[in-house]
mmCIF file of C-alpha atoms in Angstrom:
data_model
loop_
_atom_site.group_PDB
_atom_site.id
_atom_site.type_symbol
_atom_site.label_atom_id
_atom_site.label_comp_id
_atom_site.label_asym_id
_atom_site.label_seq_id
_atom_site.Cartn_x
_atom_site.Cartn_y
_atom_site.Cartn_z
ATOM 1 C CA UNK A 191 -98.832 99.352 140.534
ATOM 2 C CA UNK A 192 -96.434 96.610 140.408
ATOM 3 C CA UNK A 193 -97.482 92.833 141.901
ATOM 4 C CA UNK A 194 -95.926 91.477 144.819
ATOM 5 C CA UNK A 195 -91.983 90.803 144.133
ATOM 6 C CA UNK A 196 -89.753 88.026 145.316
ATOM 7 C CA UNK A 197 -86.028 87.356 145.193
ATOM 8 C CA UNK A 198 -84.240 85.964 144.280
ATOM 9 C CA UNK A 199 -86.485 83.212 141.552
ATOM 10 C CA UNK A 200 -84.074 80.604 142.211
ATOM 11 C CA UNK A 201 -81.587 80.026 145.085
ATOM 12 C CA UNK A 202 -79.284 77.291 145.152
ATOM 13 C CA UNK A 203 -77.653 76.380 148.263
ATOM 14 C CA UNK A 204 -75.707 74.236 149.551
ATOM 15 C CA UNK A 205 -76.282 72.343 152.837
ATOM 16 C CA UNK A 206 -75.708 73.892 156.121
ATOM 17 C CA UNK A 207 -76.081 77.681 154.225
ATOM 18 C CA UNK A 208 -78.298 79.940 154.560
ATOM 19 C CA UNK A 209 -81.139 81.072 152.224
ATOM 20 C CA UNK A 210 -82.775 84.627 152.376
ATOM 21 C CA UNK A 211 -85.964 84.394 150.812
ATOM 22 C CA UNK A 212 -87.581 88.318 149.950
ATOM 23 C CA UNK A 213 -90.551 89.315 149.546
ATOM 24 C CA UNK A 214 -91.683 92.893 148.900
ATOM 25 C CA UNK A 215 -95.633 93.532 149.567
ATOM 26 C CA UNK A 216 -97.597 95.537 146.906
ATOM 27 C CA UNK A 217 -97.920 99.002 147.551
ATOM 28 C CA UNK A 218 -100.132 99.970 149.913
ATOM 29 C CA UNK A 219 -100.449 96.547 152.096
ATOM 30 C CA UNK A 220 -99.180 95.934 155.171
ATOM 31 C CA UNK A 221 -100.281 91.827 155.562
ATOM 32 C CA UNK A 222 -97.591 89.734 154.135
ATOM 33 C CA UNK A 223 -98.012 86.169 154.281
ATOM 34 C CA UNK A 224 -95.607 83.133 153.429
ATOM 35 C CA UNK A 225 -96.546 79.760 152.339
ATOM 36 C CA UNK A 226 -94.500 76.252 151.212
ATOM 37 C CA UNK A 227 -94.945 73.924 148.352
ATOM 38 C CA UNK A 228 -93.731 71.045 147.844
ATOM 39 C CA UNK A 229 -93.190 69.381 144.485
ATOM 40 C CA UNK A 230 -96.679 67.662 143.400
ATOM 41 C CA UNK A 231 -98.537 69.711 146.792
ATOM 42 C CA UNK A 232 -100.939 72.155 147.182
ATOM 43 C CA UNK A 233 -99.318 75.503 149.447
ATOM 44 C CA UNK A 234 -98.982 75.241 153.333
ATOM 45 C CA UNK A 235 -98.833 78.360 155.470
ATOM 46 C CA UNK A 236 -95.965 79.053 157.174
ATOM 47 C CA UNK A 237 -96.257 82.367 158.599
ATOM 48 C CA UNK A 238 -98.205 85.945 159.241
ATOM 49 C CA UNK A 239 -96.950 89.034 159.397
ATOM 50 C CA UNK A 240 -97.869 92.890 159.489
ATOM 51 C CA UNK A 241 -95.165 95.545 159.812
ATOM 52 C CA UNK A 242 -93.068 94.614 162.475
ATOM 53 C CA UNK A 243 -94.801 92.194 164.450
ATOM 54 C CA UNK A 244 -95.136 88.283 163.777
ATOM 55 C CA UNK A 245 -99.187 87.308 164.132
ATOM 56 C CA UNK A 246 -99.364 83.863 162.967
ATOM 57 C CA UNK A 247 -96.094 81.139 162.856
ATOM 58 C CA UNK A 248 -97.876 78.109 163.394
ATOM 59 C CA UNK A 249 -96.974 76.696 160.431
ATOM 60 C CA UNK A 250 -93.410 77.660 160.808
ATOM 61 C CA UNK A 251 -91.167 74.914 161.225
ATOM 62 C CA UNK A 252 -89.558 75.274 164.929
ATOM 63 C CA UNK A 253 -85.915 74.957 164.370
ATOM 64 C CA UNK A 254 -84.055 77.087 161.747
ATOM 65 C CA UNK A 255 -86.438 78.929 160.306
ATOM 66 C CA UNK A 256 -87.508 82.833 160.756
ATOM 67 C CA UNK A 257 -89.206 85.440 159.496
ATOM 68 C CA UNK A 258 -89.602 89.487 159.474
ATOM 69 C CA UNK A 259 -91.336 92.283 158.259
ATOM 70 C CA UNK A 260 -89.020 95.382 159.565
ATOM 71 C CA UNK A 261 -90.463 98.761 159.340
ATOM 72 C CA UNK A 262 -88.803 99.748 156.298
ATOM 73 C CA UNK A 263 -87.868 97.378 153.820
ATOM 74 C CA UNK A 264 -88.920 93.964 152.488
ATOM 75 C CA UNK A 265 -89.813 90.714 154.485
ATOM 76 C CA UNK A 266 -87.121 88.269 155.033
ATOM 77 C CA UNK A 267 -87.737 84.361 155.188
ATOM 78 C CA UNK A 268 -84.627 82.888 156.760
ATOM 79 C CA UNK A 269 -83.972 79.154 156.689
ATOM 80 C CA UNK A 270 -80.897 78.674 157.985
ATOM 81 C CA UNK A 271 -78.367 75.680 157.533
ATOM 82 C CA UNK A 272 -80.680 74.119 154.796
ATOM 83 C CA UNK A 273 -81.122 70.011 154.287
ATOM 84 C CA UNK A 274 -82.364 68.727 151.360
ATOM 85 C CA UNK A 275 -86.015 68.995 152.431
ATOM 86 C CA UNK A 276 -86.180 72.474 152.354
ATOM 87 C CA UNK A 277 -86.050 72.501 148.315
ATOM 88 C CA UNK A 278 -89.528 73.685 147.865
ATOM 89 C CA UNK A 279 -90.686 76.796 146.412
ATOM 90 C CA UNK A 280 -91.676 79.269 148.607
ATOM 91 C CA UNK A 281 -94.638 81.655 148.142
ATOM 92 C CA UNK A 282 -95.540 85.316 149.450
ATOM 93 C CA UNK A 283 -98.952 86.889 149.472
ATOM 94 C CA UNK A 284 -100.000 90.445 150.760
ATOM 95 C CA UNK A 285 -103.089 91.994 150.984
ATOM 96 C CA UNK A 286 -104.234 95.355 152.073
ATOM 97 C CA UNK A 287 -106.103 93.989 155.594
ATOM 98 C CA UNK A 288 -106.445 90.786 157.441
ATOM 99 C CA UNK A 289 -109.414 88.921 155.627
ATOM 100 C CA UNK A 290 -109.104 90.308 152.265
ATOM 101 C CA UNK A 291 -107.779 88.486 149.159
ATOM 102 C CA UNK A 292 -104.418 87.877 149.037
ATOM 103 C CA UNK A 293 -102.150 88.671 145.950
ATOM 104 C CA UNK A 294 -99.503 86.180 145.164
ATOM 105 C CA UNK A 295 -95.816 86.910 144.014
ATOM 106 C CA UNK A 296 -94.119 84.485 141.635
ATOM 107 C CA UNK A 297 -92.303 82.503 144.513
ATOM 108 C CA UNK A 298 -88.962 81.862 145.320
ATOM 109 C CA UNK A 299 -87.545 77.975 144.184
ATOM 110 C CA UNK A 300 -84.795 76.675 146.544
ATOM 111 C CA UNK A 301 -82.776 74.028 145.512
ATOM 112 C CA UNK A 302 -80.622 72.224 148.434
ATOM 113 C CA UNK A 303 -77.899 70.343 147.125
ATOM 114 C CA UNK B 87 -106.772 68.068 159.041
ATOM 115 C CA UNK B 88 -108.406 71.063 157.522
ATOM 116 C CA UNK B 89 -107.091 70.860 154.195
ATOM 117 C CA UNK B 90 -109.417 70.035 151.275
ATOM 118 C CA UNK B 91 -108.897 67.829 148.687
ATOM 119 C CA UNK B 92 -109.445 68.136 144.568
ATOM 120 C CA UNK B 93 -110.706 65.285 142.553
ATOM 121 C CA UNK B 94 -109.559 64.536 139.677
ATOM 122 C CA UNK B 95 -105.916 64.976 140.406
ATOM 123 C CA UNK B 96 -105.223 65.465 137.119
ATOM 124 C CA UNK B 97 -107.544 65.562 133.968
ATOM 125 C CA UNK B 98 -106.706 65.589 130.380
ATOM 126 C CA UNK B 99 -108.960 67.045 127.534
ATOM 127 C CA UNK B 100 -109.216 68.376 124.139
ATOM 128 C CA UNK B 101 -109.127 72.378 123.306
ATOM 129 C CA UNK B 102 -112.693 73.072 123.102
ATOM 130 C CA UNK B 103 -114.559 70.767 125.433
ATOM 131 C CA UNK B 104 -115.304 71.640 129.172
ATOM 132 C CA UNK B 105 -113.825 70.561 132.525
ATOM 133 C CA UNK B 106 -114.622 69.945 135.850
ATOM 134 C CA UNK B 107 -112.834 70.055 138.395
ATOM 135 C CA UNK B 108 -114.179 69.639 142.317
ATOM 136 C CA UNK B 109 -113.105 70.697 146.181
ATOM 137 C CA UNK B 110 -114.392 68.829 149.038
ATOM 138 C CA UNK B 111 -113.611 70.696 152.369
ATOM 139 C CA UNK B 112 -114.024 69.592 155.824
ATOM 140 C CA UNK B 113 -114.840 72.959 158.091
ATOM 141 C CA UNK B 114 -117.570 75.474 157.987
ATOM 142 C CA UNK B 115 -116.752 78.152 155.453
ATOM 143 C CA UNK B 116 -117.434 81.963 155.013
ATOM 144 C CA UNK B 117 -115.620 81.740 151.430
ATOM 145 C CA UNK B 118 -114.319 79.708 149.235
ATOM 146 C CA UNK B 119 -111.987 80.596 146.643
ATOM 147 C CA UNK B 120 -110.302 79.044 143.603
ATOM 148 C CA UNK B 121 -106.780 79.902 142.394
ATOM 149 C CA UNK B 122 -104.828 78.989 138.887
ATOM 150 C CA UNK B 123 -101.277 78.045 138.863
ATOM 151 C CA UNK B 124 -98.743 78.065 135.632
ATOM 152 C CA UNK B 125 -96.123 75.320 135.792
ATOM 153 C CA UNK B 126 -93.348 77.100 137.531
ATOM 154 C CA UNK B 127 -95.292 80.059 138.461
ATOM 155 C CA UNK B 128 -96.709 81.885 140.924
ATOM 156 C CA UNK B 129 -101.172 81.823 141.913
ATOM 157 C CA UNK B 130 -103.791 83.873 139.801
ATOM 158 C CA UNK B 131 -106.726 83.990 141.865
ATOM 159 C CA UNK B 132 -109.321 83.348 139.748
ATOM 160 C CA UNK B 133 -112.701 83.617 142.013
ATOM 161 C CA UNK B 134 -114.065 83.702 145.564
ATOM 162 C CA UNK B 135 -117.518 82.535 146.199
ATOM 163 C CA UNK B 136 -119.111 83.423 149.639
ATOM 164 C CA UNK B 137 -120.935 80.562 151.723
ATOM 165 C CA UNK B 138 -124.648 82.222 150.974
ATOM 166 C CA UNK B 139 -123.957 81.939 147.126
ATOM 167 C CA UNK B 140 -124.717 79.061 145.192
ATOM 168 C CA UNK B 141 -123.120 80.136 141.764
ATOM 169 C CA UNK B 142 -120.965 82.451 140.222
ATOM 170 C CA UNK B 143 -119.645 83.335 136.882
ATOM 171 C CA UNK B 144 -116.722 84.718 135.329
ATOM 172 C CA UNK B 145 -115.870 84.606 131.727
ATOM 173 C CA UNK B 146 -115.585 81.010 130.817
ATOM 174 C CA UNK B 147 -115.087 79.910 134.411
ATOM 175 C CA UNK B 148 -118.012 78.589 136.337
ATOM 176 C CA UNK B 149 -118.156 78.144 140.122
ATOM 177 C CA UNK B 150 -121.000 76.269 141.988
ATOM 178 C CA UNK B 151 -121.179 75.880 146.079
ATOM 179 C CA UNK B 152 -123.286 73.148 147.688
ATOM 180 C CA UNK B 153 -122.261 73.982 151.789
ATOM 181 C CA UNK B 154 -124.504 70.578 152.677
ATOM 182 C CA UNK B 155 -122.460 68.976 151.240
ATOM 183 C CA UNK B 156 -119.434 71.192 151.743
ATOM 184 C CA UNK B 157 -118.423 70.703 148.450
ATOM 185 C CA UNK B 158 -117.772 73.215 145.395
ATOM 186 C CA UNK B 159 -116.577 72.554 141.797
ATOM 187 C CA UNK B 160 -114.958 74.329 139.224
ATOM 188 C CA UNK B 161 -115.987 74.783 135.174
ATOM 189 C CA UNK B 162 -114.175 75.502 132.508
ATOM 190 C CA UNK B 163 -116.127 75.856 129.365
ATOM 191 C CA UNK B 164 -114.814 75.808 125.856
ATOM 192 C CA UNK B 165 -111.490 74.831 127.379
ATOM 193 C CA UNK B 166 -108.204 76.265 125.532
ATOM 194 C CA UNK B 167 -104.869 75.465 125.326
ATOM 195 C CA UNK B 168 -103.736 78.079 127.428
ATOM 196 C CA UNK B 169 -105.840 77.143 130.214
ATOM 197 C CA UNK B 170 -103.261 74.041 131.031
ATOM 198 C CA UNK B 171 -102.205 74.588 134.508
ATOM 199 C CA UNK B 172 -103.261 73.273 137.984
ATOM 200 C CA UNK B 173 -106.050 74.357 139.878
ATOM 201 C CA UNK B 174 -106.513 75.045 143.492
ATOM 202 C CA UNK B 175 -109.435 75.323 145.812
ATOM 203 C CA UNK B 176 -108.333 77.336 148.615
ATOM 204 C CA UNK B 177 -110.177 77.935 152.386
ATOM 205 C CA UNK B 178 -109.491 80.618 154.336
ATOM 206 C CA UNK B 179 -109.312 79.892 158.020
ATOM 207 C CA UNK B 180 -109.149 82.242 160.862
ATOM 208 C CA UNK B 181 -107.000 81.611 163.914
ATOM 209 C CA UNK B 182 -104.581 82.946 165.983
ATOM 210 C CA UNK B 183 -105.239 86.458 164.886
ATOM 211 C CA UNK B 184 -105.099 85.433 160.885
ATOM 212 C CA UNK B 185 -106.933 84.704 157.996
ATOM 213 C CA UNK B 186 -104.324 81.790 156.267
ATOM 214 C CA UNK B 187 -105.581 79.985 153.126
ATOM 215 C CA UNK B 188 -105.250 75.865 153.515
ATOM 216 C CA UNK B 189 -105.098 74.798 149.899
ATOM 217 C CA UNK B 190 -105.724 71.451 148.634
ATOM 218 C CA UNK B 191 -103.501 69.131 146.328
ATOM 219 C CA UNK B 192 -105.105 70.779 143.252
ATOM 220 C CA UNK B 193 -106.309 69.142 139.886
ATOM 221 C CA UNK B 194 -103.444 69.174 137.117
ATOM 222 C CA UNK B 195 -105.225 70.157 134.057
ATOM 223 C CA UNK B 196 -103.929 69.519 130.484
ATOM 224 C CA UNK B 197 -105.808 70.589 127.297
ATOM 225 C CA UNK B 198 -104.509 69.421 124.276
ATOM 226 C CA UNK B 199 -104.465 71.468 121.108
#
């Protein structure tokens, strides 16, 4: 049973792109889960999602930034046209129900140049 | 805020001896749980103790809860090597129709061969 996935590791972008951030749950949950860190910081919560509905974005920056969980397919993390404070890495979790412990993937490291 | 915060931020030891490393959180609690990160990596969560526990074990770690003082602290005994990484308390907080983890700065742990 593989762990939760991310891709890609390491995105590079320039600013004003946009970065596509992936996460694919482990099999069998349907609670994905995206969190922030910033270089020398713990993780902040961004954003809550179960298969095609968003439950939780109050972390989610306003402006910019989106997120879904489509019925087939990965969850998408969109940021688009990046500044330089969006270089963080970014984190995915899933767990099988709301409440249980969440499994984390190996994150996703965006560099804005 | 509702984050918590580790003490020491970072702590350096020699292979073999223990270390310590605490959470102080701010809200009333229903778990607690602790979380190991690899420079460059993703979490590896490494215990969850519930509010009516004082203590739990696992392999070399240690985990103690004192909710009077809502406080809890991680040990490491017979530290290795390997065991360099940074450590996170995290508390799980329902709202808005999700259980999110707010993580504190975490304690940067070096062990020295």
């Amino acid at each position: 049973n593989a762990g939760v996935m991310q891709n890609p590791r390491h995105l590079v972008r320039r600013r004003g792109q946009e970065a596509r951030l992936r996460c694919s749950p482990m099999k069998g949950h349907s609670h994905v889960y995206w969190y922030r860190q910033l270089p020398e910081e713990g993780l902040k919560f961004m954003v809550y999602l179960q298969k095609e509905n968003i439950i939780d974005e109050s972390g989610m920056p306003k402006e910019r930034f989106s997120a879904e969980f489509p019925k087939e397919g990965p969850s998408i993390l969109r940021i688009q046209q990046v500044v330089r404070g969006d270089s963080a890495a970014y984190f995915c979790a899933s767990s099988p129900y709301s409440g249980q412990e969440q499994f984390f993937g190996p994150g996703t490291r965006l560099t804005v140049l | 805020s509702q984050q918590g915060e580790e003490d020491p931020q970072a702590l350096s030891i020699q292979e073999g001896e223990n270390a310590t490393m605490n959470c102080s959180y701010k809200t009333s609690i229903n778990n607690l749980q602790w979380y190991r990160q690899n420079s460059g990596r993703g979490l590896v969560h490494l215990i969850l103790i519930r509010s009516n526990e004082r203590e739990k074990h696992s392999g070399r770690l240690r985990v103690t809860l004192d909710t009077s003082k809502k406080s809890s602290s991680l040990l490491i005994t017979a530290s290795r090597a390997a065991d360099t990484a940074s450590y996170f308390c995290a508390q799980p907080i329902t709202q808005g129709g999700s259980e999110k983890l707010v993580f504190g700065k975490g304690t940067k742990l070096t062990v020295n061969p």
